[in-house]
Short mmCIF file of C-alpha atoms in Angstrom, two decimals:
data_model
loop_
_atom_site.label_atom_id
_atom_site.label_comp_id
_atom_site.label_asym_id
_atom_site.label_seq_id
_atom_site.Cartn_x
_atom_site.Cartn_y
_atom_site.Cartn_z
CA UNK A 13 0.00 0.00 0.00
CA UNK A 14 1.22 3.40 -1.10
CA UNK A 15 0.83 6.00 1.61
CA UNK A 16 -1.38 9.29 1.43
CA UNK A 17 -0.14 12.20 0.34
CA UNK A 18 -0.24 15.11 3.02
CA UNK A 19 0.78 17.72 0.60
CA UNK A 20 4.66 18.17 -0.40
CA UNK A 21 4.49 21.61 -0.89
CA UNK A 22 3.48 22.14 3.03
CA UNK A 23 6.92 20.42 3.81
CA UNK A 24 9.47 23.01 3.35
CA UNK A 25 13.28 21.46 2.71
CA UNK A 26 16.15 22.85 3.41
CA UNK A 27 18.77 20.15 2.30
CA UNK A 28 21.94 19.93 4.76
CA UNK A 29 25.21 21.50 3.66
CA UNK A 30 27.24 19.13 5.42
CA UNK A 31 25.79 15.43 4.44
CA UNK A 32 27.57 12.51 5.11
CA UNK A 33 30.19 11.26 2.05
CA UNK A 34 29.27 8.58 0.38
CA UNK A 35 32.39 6.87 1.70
CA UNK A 36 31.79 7.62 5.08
CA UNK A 37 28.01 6.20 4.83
CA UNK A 38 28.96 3.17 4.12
CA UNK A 39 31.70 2.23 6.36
CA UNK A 40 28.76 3.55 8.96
CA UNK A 41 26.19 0.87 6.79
CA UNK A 42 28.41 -1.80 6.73
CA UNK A 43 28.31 -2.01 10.52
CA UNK A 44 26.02 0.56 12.09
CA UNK A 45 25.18 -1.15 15.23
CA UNK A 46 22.04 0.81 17.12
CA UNK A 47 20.92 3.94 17.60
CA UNK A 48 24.61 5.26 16.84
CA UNK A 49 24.50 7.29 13.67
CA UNK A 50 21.81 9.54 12.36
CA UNK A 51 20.75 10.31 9.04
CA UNK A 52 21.63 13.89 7.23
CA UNK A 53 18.14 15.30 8.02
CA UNK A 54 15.75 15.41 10.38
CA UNK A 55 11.62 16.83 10.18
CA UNK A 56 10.42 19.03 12.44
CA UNK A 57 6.78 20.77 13.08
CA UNK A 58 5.62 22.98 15.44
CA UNK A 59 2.18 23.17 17.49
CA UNK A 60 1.06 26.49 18.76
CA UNK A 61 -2.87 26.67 20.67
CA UNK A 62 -3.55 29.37 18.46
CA UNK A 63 -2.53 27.70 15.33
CA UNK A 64 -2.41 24.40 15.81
CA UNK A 65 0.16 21.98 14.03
CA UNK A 66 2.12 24.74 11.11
CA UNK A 67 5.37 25.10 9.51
CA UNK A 68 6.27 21.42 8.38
CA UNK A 69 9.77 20.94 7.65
CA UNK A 70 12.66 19.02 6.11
CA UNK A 71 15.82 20.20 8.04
CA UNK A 72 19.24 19.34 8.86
CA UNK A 73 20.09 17.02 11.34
CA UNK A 74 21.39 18.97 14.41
CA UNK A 75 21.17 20.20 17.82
CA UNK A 76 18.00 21.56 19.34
CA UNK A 77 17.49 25.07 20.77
CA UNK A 78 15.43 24.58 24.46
CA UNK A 79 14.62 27.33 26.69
CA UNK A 80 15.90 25.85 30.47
CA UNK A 81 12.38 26.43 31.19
CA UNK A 82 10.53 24.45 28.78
CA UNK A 83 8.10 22.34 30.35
CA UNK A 84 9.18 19.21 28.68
CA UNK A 85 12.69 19.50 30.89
CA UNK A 86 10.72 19.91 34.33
CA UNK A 87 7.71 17.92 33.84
CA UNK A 88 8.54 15.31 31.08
CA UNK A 89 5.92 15.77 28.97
CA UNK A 90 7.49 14.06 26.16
CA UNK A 91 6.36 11.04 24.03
CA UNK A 92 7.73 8.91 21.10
CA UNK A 93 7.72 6.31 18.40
CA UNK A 94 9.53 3.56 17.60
CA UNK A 95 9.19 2.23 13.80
CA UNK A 96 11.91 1.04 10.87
CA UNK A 97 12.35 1.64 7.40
CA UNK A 98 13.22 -1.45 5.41
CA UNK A 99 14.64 -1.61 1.57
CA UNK A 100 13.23 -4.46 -0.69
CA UNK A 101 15.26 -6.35 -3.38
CA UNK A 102 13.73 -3.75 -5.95
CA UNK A 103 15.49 -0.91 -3.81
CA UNK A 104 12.00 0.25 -2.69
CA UNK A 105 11.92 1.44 0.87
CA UNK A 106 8.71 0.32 2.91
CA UNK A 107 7.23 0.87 6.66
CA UNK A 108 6.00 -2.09 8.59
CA UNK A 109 2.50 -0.79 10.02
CA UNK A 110 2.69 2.86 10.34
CA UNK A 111 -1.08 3.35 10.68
CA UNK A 112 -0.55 1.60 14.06
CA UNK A 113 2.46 3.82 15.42
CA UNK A 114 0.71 6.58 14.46
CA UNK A 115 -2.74 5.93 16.83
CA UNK A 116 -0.78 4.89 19.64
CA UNK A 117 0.90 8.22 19.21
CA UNK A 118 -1.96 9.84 19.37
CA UNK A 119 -3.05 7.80 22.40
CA UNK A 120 0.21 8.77 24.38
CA UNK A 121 -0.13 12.59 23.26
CA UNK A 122 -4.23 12.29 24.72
CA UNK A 123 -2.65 10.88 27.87
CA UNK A 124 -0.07 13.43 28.15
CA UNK A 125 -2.09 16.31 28.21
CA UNK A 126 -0.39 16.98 24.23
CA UNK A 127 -2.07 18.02 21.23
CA UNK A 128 -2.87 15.05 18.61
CA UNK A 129 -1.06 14.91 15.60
CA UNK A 130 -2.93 13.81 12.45
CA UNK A 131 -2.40 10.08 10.95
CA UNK A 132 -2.01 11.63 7.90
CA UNK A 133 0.96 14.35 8.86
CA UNK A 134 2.60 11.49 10.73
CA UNK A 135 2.84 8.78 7.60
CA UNK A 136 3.84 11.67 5.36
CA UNK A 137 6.51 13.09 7.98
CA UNK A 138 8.02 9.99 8.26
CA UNK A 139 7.40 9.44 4.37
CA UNK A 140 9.40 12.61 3.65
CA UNK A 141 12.19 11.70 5.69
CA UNK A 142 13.05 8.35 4.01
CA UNK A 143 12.63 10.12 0.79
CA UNK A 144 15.36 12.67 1.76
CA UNK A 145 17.54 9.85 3.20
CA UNK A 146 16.80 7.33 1.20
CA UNK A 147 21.02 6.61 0.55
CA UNK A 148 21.37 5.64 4.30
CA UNK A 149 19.41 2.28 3.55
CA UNK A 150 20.99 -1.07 2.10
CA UNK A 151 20.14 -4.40 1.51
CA UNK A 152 22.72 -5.54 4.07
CA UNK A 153 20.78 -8.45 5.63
CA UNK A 154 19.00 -7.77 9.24
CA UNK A 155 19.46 -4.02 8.51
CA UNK A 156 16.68 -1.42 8.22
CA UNK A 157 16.65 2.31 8.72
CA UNK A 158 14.86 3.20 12.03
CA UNK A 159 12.75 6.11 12.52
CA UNK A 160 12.07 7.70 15.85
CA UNK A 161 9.21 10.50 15.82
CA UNK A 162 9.02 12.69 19.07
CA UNK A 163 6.95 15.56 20.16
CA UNK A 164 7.70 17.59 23.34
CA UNK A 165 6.28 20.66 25.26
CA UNK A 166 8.77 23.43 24.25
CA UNK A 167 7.08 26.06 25.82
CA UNK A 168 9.01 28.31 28.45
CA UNK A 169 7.26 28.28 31.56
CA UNK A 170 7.65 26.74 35.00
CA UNK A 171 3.42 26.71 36.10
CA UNK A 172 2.40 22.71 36.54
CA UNK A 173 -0.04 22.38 33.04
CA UNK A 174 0.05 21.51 29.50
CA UNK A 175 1.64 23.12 27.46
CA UNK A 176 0.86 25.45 24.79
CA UNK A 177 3.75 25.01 22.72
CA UNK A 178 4.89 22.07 21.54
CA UNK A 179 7.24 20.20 19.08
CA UNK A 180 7.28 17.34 16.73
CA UNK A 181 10.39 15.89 15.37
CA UNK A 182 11.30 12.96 13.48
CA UNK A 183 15.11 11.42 13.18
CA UNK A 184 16.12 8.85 11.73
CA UNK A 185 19.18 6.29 12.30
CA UNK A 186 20.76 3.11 10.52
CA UNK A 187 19.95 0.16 12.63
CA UNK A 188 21.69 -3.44 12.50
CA UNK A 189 21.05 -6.03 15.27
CA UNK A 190 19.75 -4.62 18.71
CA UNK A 191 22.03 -6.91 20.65
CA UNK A 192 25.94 -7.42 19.69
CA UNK A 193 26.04 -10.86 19.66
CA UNK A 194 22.72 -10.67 16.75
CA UNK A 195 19.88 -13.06 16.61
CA UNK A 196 20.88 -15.56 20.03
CA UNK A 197 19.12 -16.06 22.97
CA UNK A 198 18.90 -13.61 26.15
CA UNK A 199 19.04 -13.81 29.67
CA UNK A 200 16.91 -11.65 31.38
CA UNK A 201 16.05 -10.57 34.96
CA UNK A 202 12.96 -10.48 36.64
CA UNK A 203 12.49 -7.19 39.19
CA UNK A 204 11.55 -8.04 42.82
CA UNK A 205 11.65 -4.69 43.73
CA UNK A 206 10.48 -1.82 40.87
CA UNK A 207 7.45 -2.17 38.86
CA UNK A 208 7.32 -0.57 35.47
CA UNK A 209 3.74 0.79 35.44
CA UNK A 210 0.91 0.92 37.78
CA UNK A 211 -3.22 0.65 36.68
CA UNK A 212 -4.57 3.95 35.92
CA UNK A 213 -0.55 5.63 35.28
CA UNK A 214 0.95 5.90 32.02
CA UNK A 215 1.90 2.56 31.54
CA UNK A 216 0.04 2.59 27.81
CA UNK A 217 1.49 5.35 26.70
CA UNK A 218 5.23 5.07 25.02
CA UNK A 219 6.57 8.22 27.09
CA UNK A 220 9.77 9.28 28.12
CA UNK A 221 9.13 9.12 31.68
CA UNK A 222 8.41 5.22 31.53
CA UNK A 223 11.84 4.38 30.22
CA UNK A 224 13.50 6.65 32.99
CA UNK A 225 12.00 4.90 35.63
CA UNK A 226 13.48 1.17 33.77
CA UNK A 227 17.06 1.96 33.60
CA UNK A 228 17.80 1.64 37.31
CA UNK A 229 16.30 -2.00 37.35
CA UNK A 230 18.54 -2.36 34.10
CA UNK A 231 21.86 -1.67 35.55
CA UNK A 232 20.46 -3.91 38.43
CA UNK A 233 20.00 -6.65 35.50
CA UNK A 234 23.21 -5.96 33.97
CA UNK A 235 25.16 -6.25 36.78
CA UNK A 236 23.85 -9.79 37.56
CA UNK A 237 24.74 -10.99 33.58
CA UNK A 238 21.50 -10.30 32.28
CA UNK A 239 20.33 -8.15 29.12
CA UNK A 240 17.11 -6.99 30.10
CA UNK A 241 14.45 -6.90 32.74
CA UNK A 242 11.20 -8.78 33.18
CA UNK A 243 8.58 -6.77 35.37
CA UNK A 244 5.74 -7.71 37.36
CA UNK A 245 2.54 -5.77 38.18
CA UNK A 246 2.66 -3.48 40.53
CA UNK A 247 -0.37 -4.50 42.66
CA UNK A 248 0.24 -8.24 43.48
CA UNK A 249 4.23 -8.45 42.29
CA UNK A 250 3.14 -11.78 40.65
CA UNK A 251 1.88 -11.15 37.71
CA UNK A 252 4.38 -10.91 33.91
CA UNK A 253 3.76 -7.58 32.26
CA UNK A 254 6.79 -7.13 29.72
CA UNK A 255 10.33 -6.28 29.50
CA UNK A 256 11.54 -2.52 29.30
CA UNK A 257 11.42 -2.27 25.91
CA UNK A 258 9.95 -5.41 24.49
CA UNK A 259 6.71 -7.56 25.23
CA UNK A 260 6.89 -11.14 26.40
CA UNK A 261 5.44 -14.57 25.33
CA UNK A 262 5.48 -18.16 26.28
CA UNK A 263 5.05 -21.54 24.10
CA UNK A 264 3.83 -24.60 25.42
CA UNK A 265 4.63 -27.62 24.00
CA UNK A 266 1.64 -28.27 21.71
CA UNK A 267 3.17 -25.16 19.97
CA UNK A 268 0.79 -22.44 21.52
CA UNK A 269 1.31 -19.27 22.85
CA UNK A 270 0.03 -16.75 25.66
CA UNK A 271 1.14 -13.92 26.58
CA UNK A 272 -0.01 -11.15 28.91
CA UNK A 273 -3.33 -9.23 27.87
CA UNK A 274 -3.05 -5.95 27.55
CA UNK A 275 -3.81 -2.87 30.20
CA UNK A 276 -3.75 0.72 30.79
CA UNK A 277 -0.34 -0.33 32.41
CA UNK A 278 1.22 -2.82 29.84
CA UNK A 279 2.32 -0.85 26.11
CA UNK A 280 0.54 -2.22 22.76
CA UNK A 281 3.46 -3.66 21.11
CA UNK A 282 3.18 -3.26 16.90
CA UNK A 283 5.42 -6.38 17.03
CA UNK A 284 3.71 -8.39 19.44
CA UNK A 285 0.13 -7.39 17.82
CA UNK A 286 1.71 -8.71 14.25
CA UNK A 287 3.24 -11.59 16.06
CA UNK A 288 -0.11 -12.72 17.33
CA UNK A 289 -1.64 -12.25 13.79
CA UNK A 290 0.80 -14.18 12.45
CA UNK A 291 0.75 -17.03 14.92
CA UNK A 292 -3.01 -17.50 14.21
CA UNK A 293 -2.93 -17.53 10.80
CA UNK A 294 -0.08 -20.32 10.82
CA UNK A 295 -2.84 -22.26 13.07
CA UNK A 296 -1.75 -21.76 16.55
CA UNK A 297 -3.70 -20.50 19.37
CA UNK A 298 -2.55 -17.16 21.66
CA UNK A 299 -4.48 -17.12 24.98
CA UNK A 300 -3.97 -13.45 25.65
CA UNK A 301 -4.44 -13.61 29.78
CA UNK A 302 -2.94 -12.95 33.05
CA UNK A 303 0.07 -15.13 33.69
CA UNK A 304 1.67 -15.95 37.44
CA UNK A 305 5.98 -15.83 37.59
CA UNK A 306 5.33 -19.13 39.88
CA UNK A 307 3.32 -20.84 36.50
CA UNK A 308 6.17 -20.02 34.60
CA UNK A 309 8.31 -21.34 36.71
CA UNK A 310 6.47 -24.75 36.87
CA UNK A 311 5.91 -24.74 33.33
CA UNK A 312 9.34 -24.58 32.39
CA UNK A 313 10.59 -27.24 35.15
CA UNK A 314 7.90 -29.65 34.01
CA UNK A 315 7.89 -29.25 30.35
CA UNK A 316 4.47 -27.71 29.61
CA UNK A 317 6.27 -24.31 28.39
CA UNK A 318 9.37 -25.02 26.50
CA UNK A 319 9.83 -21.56 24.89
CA UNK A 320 10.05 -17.99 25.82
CA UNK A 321 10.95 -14.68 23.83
CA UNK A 322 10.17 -11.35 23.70
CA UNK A 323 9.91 -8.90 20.62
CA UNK A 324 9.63 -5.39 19.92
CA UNK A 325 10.21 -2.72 16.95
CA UNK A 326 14.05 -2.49 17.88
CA UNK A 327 15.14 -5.72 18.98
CA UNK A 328 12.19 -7.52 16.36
CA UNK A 329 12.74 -11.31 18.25
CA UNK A 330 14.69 -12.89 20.50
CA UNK A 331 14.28 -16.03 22.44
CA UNK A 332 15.11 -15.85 26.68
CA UNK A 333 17.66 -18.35 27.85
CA UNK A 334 16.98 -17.63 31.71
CA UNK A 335 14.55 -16.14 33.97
CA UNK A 336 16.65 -15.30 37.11
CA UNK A 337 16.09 -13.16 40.51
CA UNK A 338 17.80 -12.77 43.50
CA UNK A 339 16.20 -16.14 45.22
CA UNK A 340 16.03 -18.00 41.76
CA UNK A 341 17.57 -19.30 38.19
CA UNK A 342 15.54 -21.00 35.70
CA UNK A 343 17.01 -21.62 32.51
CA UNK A 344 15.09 -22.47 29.50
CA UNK A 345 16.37 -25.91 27.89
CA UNK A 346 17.36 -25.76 24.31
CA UNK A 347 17.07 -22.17 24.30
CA UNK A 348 19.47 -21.30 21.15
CA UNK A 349 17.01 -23.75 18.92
CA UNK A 350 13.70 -22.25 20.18
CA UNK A 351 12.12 -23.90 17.25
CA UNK A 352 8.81 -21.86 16.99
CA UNK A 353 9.84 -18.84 18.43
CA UNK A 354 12.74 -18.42 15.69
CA UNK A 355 9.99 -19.69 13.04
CA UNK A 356 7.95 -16.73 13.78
CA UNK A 357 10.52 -14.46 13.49
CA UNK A 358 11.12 -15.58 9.98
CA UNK A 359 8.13 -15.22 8.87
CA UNK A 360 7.41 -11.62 10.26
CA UNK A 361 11.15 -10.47 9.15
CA UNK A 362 10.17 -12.27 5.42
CA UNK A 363 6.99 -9.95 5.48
CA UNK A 364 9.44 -6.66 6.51
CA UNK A 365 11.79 -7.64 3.90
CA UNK A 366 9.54 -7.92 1.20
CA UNK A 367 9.99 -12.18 0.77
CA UNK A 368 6.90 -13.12 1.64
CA UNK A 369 4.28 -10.89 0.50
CA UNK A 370 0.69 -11.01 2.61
CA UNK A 371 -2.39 -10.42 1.91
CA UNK A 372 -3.23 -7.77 4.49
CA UNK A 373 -1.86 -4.19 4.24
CA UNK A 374 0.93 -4.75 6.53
CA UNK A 375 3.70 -3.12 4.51
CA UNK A 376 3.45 0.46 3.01
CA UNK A 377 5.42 2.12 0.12
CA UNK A 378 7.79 5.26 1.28
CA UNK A 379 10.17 5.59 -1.59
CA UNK A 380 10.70 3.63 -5.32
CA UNK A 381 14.20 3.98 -7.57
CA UNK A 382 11.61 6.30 -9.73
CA UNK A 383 10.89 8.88 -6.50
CA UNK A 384 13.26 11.61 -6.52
#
């Protein structure tokens, strides 16, 4: 599917004077690791209350300009995307399921107290970028270009409220494998002590504030040899929510799934939504419910669950090696083979890549060899 149009001549371009050389983009492609290197130019779009969303833009890539009183740097009223780029054996550059980055962006800017931003301005900002950058993509295999949109109250004031000034930016940065070591198994380590999201906070929402409040438990993980961190609910410390970045599922022996069902305090994972879809449709069940740590324990030690991985936009799939805590270690058997779990990341990364093509509207045109 080719995306909608918001009108080019509303985006204004103003093409960097400094872009990357072609030599020095790709060394950076042949190895660009994550989140490390950005892309020549960036979009950027402001919000006023008077005049709502104006001035689209194509700009370079550089530093912004804050106020030390904007809001966003006092109260955090900042929220984001998370979404990749990916170039097709015909050199056309795709997005995997925009349409459903763009209404939970909405959703986090309603819970933040920000001003919605159109579906249709967010596709084409996105859109626009590629088409300006299209050079920093390759076929390089498990490499994509991922884009991270971002809006932020920018409005100079220290009074407790929303603000009436606000920015939208998109950047964009060559990804390879999230991990180092590429597609292998993780270990990851489950939080006694912090909870990532309560009922009724802003657990939904992909904010900046959320992530803050992971990266202590992190370090905690890290420290004790593991990659990421599994948390429980806040209410009963029992319950599996998802990692700090990634959602989490299970797979039982009769090649099933479950995985936790969402809530206001759990995010909506594009990747675990599409990893449910495609499950089904390869004829397996997902029981979408609450699940116990102490079931997964038991499940693991008696064979009933004999997978577990967790996905997400930047890391796509990985199967988990071990659960471990301070009173416990429970390692998953066979771990590296993870037989279905690798299975569906094939066939989602086949459907990102352009290899398998699907029936459904999953993947949406950004940029052809005849766009200029």
């Amino acid at each position: 599917m080719t995306l909608t149009h918001f009108p080019s001549s509303e985006f204004s371009i103003e093409t960097s004077s400094r872009p990357t050389s072609d030599g020095d983009r790709e060394k950076i492609l042949s190895k660009p690791g994550f989140g490390k290197y950005f892309t020549d130019h960036m979009v950027a779009i402001d919000w006023t209350l008077d005049k709502g969303w104006n001035e689209p833009r194509i700009i370079p890539y550089g530093p912004l300009m804050l106020d030390p009183a904007s809001l966003v740097l006092h109260y955090a009223q900042a929220i984001f995307e998370g979404l990749k780029a990916y170039q097709h054996a015909d050199g056309s550059i795709w997005a995997f399921r925009p349409e459903l980055n763009a209404a939970r962006f909405a959703k986090s800017a309603e819970r933040l107290g920000l001003p919605e931003l159109p579906k249709e301005l967010f596709l084409q900002s996105i859109q626009q970028l590629v088409c300006a950058d299209s050079k920093w993509l390759s076929q390089t295999p498990e490499t994509s270009l991922y884009l991270r949109p971002f809006m932020i109250a920018d409005e100079s004031f220290l009074g407790v409220r929303g603000a009436e000034k606000v920015a939208f930016y998109v950047i964009a940065s060559p990804a390879g494998p999230y991990f180092e070591n590429g597609v292998s198994s993780i270990p990851i380590w489950v939080s006694a002590h912090h909870t990532r999201a309560a009922r009724g906070g802003t657990g939904y929402a992909k904010c900046a504030g959320n992530y803050a409040g992971s990266l202590a438990p992190l370090q905690e993980a890290r420290k004790n040899g593991c990659a990421q961190v599994l948390f429980l609910d806040a209410q009963h410390g029992q319950f599996l929510e998802e990692l700090g970045g990634m959602n989490i599922f299970i797979v039982y022996k009769d090649g099933s799934l479950a995985t936790p069902a969402l809530s206001d305090s759990i995010l909506a994972g594009v990747t675990r939504q599409s990893i449910i879809e495609i499950a089904k449709a390869d004829g397996r069940s997902v029981d979408e419910r609450q699940i116990g740590l102490e079931e997964v324990r038991t499940g693991l030690a008696n064979g009933d669950m004999t997978e577990l991985f967790a996905c997400g936009t930047a890391a796509v799939l990985f199967p988990i090696s071990i659960l471990k805590s301070h009173n416990f270690t429970c390692s998953i058997p066979n771990a590296e083979a993870a037989k279905v779990s690798l299975s569906l990341r094939q066939k989602l990364t086949d459907i990102q890549y352009g290899r398998v093509k699907m029936s459904s509207n999953w993947m949406h045109k950004l940029h052809d060899l005849t766009t200029h």
